[in-house]
């Protein structure tokens, strides 16, 4: 879980979360946790909190980027419509010779 969190591997974290959700209740049903199991569970909880915190930060960062993109959308569209879409002189000459449109 730490490696997946450190590398922002959201797919791996989702798979780990699914595995934990399925495994932990089954393990708890087997009887009381031993001291070593309780310590491992506490460490797992801490890792899970860290992963949740990192996912929240990444989500907020993505939301900010999307908001910025939305705010600049009109400018990007205007730029796209005015740059690079004019046919070159060679294309216009070829069109005149062949009778095609550029």
Short mmCIF file of N, CA and C in Angstrom, two decimals:
data_model
loop_
_atom_site.label_atom_id
_atom_site.label_comp_id
_atom_site.label_asym_id
_atom_site.label_seq_id
_atom_site.Cartn_x
_atom_site.Cartn_y
_atom_site.Cartn_z
N UNK A 1 0.83 -1.19 0.00
CA UNK A 1 0.00 0.00 0.00
C UNK A 1 0.88 1.25 0.00
N UNK A 2 2.01 1.20 0.72
CA UNK A 2 2.87 2.40 0.74
C UNK A 2 3.44 2.70 -0.64
N UNK A 3 3.86 1.66 -1.36
CA UNK A 3 4.42 1.88 -2.70
C UNK A 3 3.35 2.43 -3.64
N UNK A 4 2.15 1.89 -3.57
CA UNK A 4 1.06 2.37 -4.43
C UNK A 4 0.71 3.82 -4.08
N UNK A 5 0.73 4.15 -2.82
CA UNK A 5 0.45 5.53 -2.40
C UNK A 5 1.55 6.46 -2.89
N UNK A 6 2.80 6.05 -2.68
CA UNK A 6 3.93 6.90 -3.07
C UNK A 6 3.95 7.15 -4.57
N UNK A 7 3.53 6.16 -5.36
CA UNK A 7 3.56 6.32 -6.82
C UNK A 7 2.21 6.78 -7.39
N UNK A 8 1.29 7.11 -6.51
CA UNK A 8 -0.06 7.54 -6.94
C UNK A 8 -0.69 6.52 -7.88
N UNK A 9 -0.52 5.25 -7.56
CA UNK A 9 -1.09 4.17 -8.38
C UNK A 9 -2.51 3.90 -7.87
N UNK A 10 -3.46 4.68 -8.40
CA UNK A 10 -4.83 4.64 -7.91
C UNK A 10 -5.49 3.29 -8.20
N UNK A 11 -5.12 2.65 -9.31
CA UNK A 11 -5.69 1.33 -9.62
C UNK A 11 -5.25 0.30 -8.58
N UNK A 12 -3.97 0.32 -8.23
CA UNK A 12 -3.47 -0.62 -7.22
C UNK A 12 -4.12 -0.34 -5.87
N UNK A 13 -4.27 0.93 -5.52
CA UNK A 13 -4.91 1.25 -4.24
C UNK A 13 -6.36 0.81 -4.21
N UNK A 14 -7.05 0.95 -5.33
CA UNK A 14 -8.44 0.47 -5.39
C UNK A 14 -8.49 -1.04 -5.21
N UNK A 15 -7.57 -1.75 -5.83
CA UNK A 15 -7.54 -3.22 -5.69
C UNK A 15 -7.23 -3.62 -4.25
N UNK A 16 -6.28 -2.92 -3.63
CA UNK A 16 -5.93 -3.20 -2.23
C UNK A 16 -7.13 -2.92 -1.33
N UNK A 17 -7.81 -1.82 -1.56
CA UNK A 17 -8.98 -1.47 -0.76
C UNK A 17 -10.07 -2.53 -0.88
N UNK A 18 -10.29 -3.02 -2.10
CA UNK A 18 -11.29 -4.07 -2.33
C UNK A 18 -10.89 -5.34 -1.60
N UNK A 19 -9.61 -5.68 -1.68
CA UNK A 19 -9.12 -6.88 -0.99
C UNK A 19 -9.28 -6.75 0.53
N UNK A 20 -8.97 -5.58 1.06
CA UNK A 20 -9.12 -5.37 2.51
C UNK A 20 -10.58 -5.48 2.92
N UNK A 21 -11.47 -4.88 2.13
CA UNK A 21 -12.89 -4.93 2.45
C UNK A 21 -13.43 -6.35 2.47
N UNK A 22 -12.86 -7.21 1.65
CA UNK A 22 -13.30 -8.60 1.62
C UNK A 22 -12.61 -9.44 2.69
N UNK A 23 -11.34 -9.17 2.94
CA UNK A 23 -10.54 -10.02 3.83
C UNK A 23 -10.71 -9.72 5.31
N UNK A 24 -10.76 -8.46 5.67
CA UNK A 24 -10.78 -8.11 7.10
C UNK A 24 -12.00 -8.65 7.84
N UNK A 25 -13.21 -8.54 7.29
CA UNK A 25 -14.35 -9.12 8.03
C UNK A 25 -14.23 -10.63 8.21
N UNK A 26 -13.70 -11.31 7.18
CA UNK A 26 -13.51 -12.76 7.30
C UNK A 26 -12.49 -13.09 8.37
N UNK A 27 -11.42 -12.28 8.45
CA UNK A 27 -10.40 -12.51 9.48
C UNK A 27 -10.97 -12.23 10.87
N UNK A 28 -11.77 -11.19 10.99
CA UNK A 28 -12.36 -10.84 12.28
C UNK A 28 -13.32 -11.92 12.75
N UNK A 29 -13.98 -12.58 11.82
CA UNK A 29 -14.94 -13.63 12.16
C UNK A 29 -14.27 -14.87 12.73
N UNK A 30 -12.96 -14.98 12.57
CA UNK A 30 -12.24 -16.16 13.05
C UNK A 30 -11.97 -16.11 14.54
N UNK A 31 -12.28 -15.02 15.17
CA UNK A 31 -12.07 -14.93 16.60
C UNK A 31 -11.28 -13.68 16.96
N UNK A 32 -10.96 -13.54 18.23
CA UNK A 32 -10.25 -12.34 18.68
C UNK A 32 -8.89 -12.19 17.99
N UNK A 33 -8.52 -10.94 17.79
CA UNK A 33 -7.23 -10.64 17.18
C UNK A 33 -6.11 -10.86 18.21
N UNK A 34 -5.02 -11.42 17.77
CA UNK A 34 -3.84 -11.57 18.64
C UNK A 34 -3.17 -10.20 18.76
N UNK A 35 -2.29 -10.03 19.72
CA UNK A 35 -1.57 -8.75 19.83
C UNK A 35 -0.82 -8.40 18.53
N UNK A 36 -0.20 -9.37 17.90
CA UNK A 36 0.54 -9.11 16.66
C UNK A 36 -0.43 -8.70 15.54
N UNK A 37 -1.59 -9.36 15.49
CA UNK A 37 -2.60 -9.01 14.49
C UNK A 37 -3.15 -7.60 14.73
N UNK A 38 -3.37 -7.26 16.01
CA UNK A 38 -3.84 -5.91 16.32
C UNK A 38 -2.82 -4.85 15.93
N UNK A 39 -1.55 -5.15 16.15
CA UNK A 39 -0.49 -4.21 15.75
C UNK A 39 -0.45 -4.08 14.23
N UNK A 40 -0.57 -5.19 13.53
CA UNK A 40 -0.58 -5.14 12.06
C UNK A 40 -1.80 -4.38 11.55
N UNK A 41 -2.94 -4.58 12.19
CA UNK A 41 -4.15 -3.87 11.80
C UNK A 41 -4.01 -2.36 12.05
N UNK A 42 -3.38 -2.00 13.15
CA UNK A 42 -3.15 -0.57 13.44
C UNK A 42 -2.23 0.04 12.38
N UNK A 43 -1.20 -0.68 11.99
CA UNK A 43 -0.29 -0.20 10.94
C UNK A 43 -1.03 -0.08 9.61
N UNK A 44 -1.89 -1.04 9.33
CA UNK A 44 -2.69 -1.00 8.10
C UNK A 44 -3.63 0.20 8.11
N UNK A 45 -4.24 0.47 9.25
CA UNK A 45 -5.13 1.64 9.35
C UNK A 45 -4.37 2.93 9.06
N UNK A 46 -3.14 3.02 9.61
CA UNK A 46 -2.33 4.22 9.39
C UNK A 46 -1.98 4.36 7.90
N UNK A 47 -1.59 3.27 7.26
CA UNK A 47 -1.29 3.31 5.83
C UNK A 47 -2.53 3.70 5.03
N UNK A 48 -3.67 3.19 5.45
CA UNK A 48 -4.91 3.49 4.75
C UNK A 48 -5.25 4.98 4.90
N UNK A 49 -5.04 5.53 6.07
CA UNK A 49 -5.28 6.97 6.28
C UNK A 49 -4.36 7.81 5.40
N UNK A 50 -3.09 7.40 5.30
CA UNK A 50 -2.14 8.12 4.45
C UNK A 50 -2.58 8.05 2.98
N UNK A 51 -2.99 6.87 2.55
CA UNK A 51 -3.45 6.70 1.16
C UNK A 51 -4.67 7.56 0.91
N UNK A 52 -5.60 7.57 1.86
CA UNK A 52 -6.81 8.38 1.73
C UNK A 52 -6.46 9.86 1.66
N UNK A 53 -5.52 10.30 2.47
CA UNK A 53 -5.09 11.70 2.47
C UNK A 53 -4.47 12.06 1.12
N UNK A 54 -3.57 11.22 0.62
CA UNK A 54 -2.93 11.48 -0.68
C UNK A 54 -3.95 11.48 -1.81
N UNK A 55 -4.90 10.58 -1.76
CA UNK A 55 -5.95 10.55 -2.80
C UNK A 55 -6.78 11.83 -2.74
N UNK A 56 -7.07 12.30 -1.55
CA UNK A 56 -7.82 13.55 -1.40
C UNK A 56 -7.06 14.74 -1.96
N UNK A 57 -5.74 14.79 -1.70
CA UNK A 57 -4.92 15.88 -2.24
C UNK A 57 -4.87 15.82 -3.77
N UNK A 58 -4.70 14.61 -4.31
CA UNK A 58 -4.66 14.45 -5.77
C UNK A 58 -6.00 14.83 -6.40
N UNK A 59 -7.07 14.48 -5.72
CA UNK A 59 -8.40 14.83 -6.22
C UNK A 59 -8.59 16.34 -6.24
N UNK A 60 -8.16 17.00 -5.18
CA UNK A 60 -8.28 18.46 -5.12
C UNK A 60 -7.42 19.13 -6.19
N UNK A 61 -6.21 18.59 -6.41
CA UNK A 61 -5.33 19.13 -7.44
C UNK A 61 -5.95 18.96 -8.83
N UNK A 62 -6.53 17.80 -9.08
CA UNK A 62 -7.18 17.55 -10.37
C UNK A 62 -8.39 18.47 -10.55
N UNK A 63 -9.15 18.67 -9.50
CA UNK A 63 -10.31 19.56 -9.58
C UNK A 63 -9.86 20.98 -9.91
N UNK A 64 -8.74 21.42 -9.33
CA UNK A 64 -8.24 22.76 -9.61
C UNK A 64 -7.78 22.87 -11.06
N UNK A 65 -7.11 21.84 -11.56
CA UNK A 65 -6.66 21.85 -12.96
C UNK A 65 -7.86 21.88 -13.91
N UNK A 66 -8.86 21.07 -13.62
CA UNK A 66 -10.06 21.05 -14.46
C UNK A 66 -10.77 22.39 -14.44
N UNK A 67 -10.82 23.01 -13.28
CA UNK A 67 -11.45 24.32 -13.16
C UNK A 67 -10.68 25.35 -13.97
N UNK A 68 -9.35 25.30 -13.90
CA UNK A 68 -8.52 26.22 -14.67
C UNK A 68 -8.71 26.00 -16.17
N UNK A 69 -8.78 24.74 -16.58
CA UNK A 69 -9.00 24.43 -18.00
C UNK A 69 -10.35 24.96 -18.45
N UNK A 70 -11.36 24.80 -17.63
CA UNK A 70 -12.70 25.29 -17.98
C UNK A 70 -12.69 26.81 -18.09
N UNK A 71 -11.96 27.46 -17.19
CA UNK A 71 -11.90 28.93 -17.22
C UNK A 71 -11.18 29.44 -18.47
N UNK A 72 -10.24 28.67 -18.98
CA UNK A 72 -9.47 29.09 -20.15
C UNK A 72 -9.97 28.49 -21.46
N UNK A 73 -11.07 27.78 -21.41
CA UNK A 73 -11.59 27.06 -22.58
C UNK A 73 -11.84 27.98 -23.77
N UNK A 74 -12.47 29.11 -23.54
CA UNK A 74 -12.78 30.02 -24.65
C UNK A 74 -11.52 30.51 -25.34
N UNK A 75 -10.51 30.84 -24.57
CA UNK A 75 -9.25 31.31 -25.15
C UNK A 75 -8.57 30.23 -25.97
N UNK A 76 -8.58 29.00 -25.47
CA UNK A 76 -7.96 27.89 -26.21
C UNK A 76 -8.70 27.64 -27.51
N UNK A 77 -10.03 27.71 -27.45
CA UNK A 77 -10.81 27.47 -28.67
C UNK A 77 -10.55 28.57 -29.69
N UNK A 78 -10.47 29.81 -29.25
CA UNK A 78 -10.19 30.92 -30.16
C UNK A 78 -8.81 30.74 -30.79
N UNK A 79 -7.85 30.35 -29.98
CA UNK A 79 -6.49 30.12 -30.49
C UNK A 79 -6.50 28.99 -31.52
N UNK A 80 -7.17 27.91 -31.22
CA UNK A 80 -7.22 26.77 -32.13
C UNK A 80 -7.87 27.14 -33.45
N UNK A 81 -8.86 28.01 -33.39
CA UNK A 81 -9.56 28.39 -34.62
C UNK A 81 -8.73 29.36 -35.48
N UNK A 82 -7.77 30.05 -34.88
CA UNK A 82 -7.01 31.03 -35.64
C UNK A 82 -5.59 30.58 -35.96
N UNK A 83 -5.13 29.48 -35.43
CA UNK A 83 -3.74 29.08 -35.66
C UNK A 83 -3.66 27.74 -36.37
N UNK A 84 -2.84 27.72 -37.40
CA UNK A 84 -2.52 26.46 -38.05
C UNK A 84 -3.59 25.87 -38.94
N UNK A 85 -4.69 26.53 -39.17
CA UNK A 85 -5.73 25.93 -39.99
C UNK A 85 -5.85 26.57 -41.37
N UNK A 86 -5.03 27.57 -41.64
CA UNK A 86 -5.06 28.19 -42.97
C UNK A 86 -4.28 27.29 -43.91
N UNK A 87 -4.77 27.03 -45.13
CA UNK A 87 -4.03 26.20 -46.07
C UNK A 87 -2.75 26.90 -46.50
N UNK A 88 -1.69 26.12 -46.65
CA UNK A 88 -0.41 26.69 -47.06
C UNK A 88 -0.47 27.08 -48.54
N UNK A 89 0.52 27.84 -48.97
CA UNK A 89 0.59 28.26 -50.38
C UNK A 89 0.69 27.04 -51.28
N UNK A 90 1.48 26.04 -50.88
CA UNK A 90 1.64 24.83 -51.69
C UNK A 90 0.32 24.10 -51.82
N UNK A 91 -0.46 24.03 -50.75
CA UNK A 91 -1.75 23.36 -50.80
C UNK A 91 -2.71 24.10 -51.71
N UNK A 92 -2.70 25.44 -51.65
CA UNK A 92 -3.57 26.23 -52.52
C UNK A 92 -3.18 26.06 -53.98
N UNK A 93 -1.87 26.03 -54.27
CA UNK A 93 -1.40 25.85 -55.65
C UNK A 93 -1.78 24.49 -56.18
N UNK A 94 -1.61 23.46 -55.35
CA UNK A 94 -1.99 22.09 -55.77
C UNK A 94 -3.48 22.01 -56.03
N UNK A 95 -4.27 22.65 -55.20
CA UNK A 95 -5.71 22.63 -55.38
C UNK A 95 -6.10 23.31 -56.68
N UNK A 96 -5.40 24.40 -57.02
CA UNK A 96 -5.71 25.09 -58.27
C UNK A 96 -5.38 24.24 -59.48
N UNK A 97 -4.28 23.50 -59.42
CA UNK A 97 -3.85 22.66 -60.53
C UNK A 97 -4.76 21.44 -60.69
N UNK A 98 -5.10 20.81 -59.59
CA UNK A 98 -5.89 19.57 -59.66
C UNK A 98 -7.38 19.80 -59.65
N UNK A 99 -7.79 21.00 -59.32
CA UNK A 99 -9.22 21.28 -59.27
C UNK A 99 -9.87 20.79 -57.99
N UNK A 100 -9.07 20.45 -56.98
CA UNK A 100 -9.62 20.00 -55.68
C UNK A 100 -9.65 21.17 -54.73
N UNK A 101 -10.33 20.97 -53.64
CA UNK A 101 -10.36 22.03 -52.62
C UNK A 101 -9.47 21.64 -51.47
N UNK A 102 -8.86 22.60 -50.85
CA UNK A 102 -7.94 22.34 -49.75
C UNK A 102 -8.70 22.13 -48.47
#
